GROMACS .gro file of C-alpha atoms in nm:
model
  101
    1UNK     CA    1   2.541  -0.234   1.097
    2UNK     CA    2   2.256  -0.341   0.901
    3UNK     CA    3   2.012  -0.257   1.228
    4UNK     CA    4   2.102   0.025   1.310
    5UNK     CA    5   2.066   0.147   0.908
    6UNK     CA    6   1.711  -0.008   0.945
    7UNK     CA    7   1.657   0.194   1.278
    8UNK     CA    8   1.727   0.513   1.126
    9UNK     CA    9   1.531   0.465   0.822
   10UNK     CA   10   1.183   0.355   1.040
   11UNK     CA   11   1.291   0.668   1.276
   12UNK     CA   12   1.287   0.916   0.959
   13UNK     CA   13   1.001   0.747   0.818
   14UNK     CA   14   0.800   0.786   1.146
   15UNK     CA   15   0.899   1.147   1.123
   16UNK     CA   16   0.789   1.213   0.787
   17UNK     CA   17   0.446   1.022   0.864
   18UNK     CA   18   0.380   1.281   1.170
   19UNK     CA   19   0.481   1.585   0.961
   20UNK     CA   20   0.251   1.492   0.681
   21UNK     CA   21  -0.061   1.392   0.969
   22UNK     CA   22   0.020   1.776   1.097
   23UNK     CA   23  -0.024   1.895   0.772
   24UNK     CA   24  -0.302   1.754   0.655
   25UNK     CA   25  -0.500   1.791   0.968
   26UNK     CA   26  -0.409   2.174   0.916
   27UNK     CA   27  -0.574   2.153   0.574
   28UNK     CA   28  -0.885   1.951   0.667
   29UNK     CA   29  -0.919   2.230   0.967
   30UNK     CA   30  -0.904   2.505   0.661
   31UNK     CA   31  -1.162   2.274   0.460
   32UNK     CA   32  -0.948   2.201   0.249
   33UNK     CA   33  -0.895   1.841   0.035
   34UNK     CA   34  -0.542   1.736  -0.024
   35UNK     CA   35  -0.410   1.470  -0.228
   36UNK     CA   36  -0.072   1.319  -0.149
   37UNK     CA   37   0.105   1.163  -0.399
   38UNK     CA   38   0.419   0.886  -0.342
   39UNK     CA   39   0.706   0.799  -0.522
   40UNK     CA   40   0.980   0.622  -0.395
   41UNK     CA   41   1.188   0.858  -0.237
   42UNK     CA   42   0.954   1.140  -0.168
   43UNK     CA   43   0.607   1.307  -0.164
   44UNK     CA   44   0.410   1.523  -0.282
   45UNK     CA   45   0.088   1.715  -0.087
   46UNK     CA   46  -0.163   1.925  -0.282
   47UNK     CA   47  -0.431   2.115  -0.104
   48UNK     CA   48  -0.768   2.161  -0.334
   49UNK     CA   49  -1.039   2.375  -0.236
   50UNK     CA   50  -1.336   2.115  -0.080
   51UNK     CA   51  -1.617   2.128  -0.341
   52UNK     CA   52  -1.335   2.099  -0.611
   53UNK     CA   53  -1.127   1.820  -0.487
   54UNK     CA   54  -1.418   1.613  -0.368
   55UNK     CA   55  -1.497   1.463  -0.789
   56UNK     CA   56  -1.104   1.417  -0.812
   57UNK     CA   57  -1.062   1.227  -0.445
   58UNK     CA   58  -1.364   1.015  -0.573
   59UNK     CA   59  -1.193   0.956  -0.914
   60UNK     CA   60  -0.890   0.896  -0.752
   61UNK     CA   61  -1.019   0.624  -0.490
   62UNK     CA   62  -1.179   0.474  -0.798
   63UNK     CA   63  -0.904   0.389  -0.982
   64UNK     CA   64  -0.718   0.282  -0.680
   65UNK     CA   65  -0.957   0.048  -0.601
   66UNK     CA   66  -0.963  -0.103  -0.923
   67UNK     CA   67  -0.587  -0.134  -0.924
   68UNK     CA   68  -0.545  -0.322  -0.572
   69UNK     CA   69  -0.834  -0.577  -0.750
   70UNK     CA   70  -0.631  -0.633  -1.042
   71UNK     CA   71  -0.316  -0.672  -0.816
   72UNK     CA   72  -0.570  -0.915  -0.596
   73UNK     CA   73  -0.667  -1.151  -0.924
   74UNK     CA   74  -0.299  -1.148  -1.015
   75UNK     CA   75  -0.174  -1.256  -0.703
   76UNK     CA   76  -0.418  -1.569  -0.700
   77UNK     CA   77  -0.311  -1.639  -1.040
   78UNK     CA   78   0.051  -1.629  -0.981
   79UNK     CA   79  -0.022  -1.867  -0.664
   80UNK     CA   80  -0.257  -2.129  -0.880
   81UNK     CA   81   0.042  -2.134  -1.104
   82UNK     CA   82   0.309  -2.146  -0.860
   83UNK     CA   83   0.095  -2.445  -0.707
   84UNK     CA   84  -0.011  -2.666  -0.992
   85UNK     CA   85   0.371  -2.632  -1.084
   86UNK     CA   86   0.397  -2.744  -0.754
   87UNK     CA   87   0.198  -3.053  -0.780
   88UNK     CA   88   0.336  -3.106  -1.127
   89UNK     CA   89   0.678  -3.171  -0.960
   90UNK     CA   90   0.589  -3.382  -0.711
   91UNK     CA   91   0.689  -3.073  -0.464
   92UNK     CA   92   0.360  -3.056  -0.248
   93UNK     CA   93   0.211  -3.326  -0.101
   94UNK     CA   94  -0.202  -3.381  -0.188
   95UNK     CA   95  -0.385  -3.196   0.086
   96UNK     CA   96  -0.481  -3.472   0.371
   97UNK     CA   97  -0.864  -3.597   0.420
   98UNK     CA   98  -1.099  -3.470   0.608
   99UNK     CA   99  -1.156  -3.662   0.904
  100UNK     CA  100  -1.433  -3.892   0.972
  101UNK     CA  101  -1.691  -3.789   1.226
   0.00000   0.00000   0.00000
């Protein structure tokens, strides 16, 4: 039951992926810059005029860019700590020698 639920939600997702390629291809052939923005369930696509939308799309990349490197140096901190608590209990063996040429 679980498969086929899984099935259906890939097929709509698919769907909604070519829909929103179709659209913004239409836009970009207008010269027109969109901005789509995500939430959970749905989404949202706003077409800007070119010379307008160009500061905001660089703004925007910006600060998504800075986001997915704090993410980054969270995620290696959360592993460092997951793995000295690791070694702490005795969990994780000591990583082996090199060999010798």
């Amino acid at each position: 039951m679980s498969d086929r639920r899984d099935l259906r939600h890939l097929r709509r997702a698919r769907h909604l992926a070519k829909r929103q390629q179709r659209q913004l291809a239409t836009l970009e052939l207008a010269g027109l810059t969109a901005v789509t923005l995500h939430t959970h369930d749905q989404q949202l696509t706003i077409a800007i005029e070119r010379l307008t939308g160009a500061p905001l799309v660089d703004v925007l990349r910006e600060a998504l860019r800075e986001r997915r490197q704090a993410c980054a140096a969270e995620a290696r901190q959360v592993r460092r700590d997951w793995l000295e608590g690791e070694k702490l209990d005795g969990r994780l063996a000591p990583p082996a020698p090199p060999p010798l040429p």
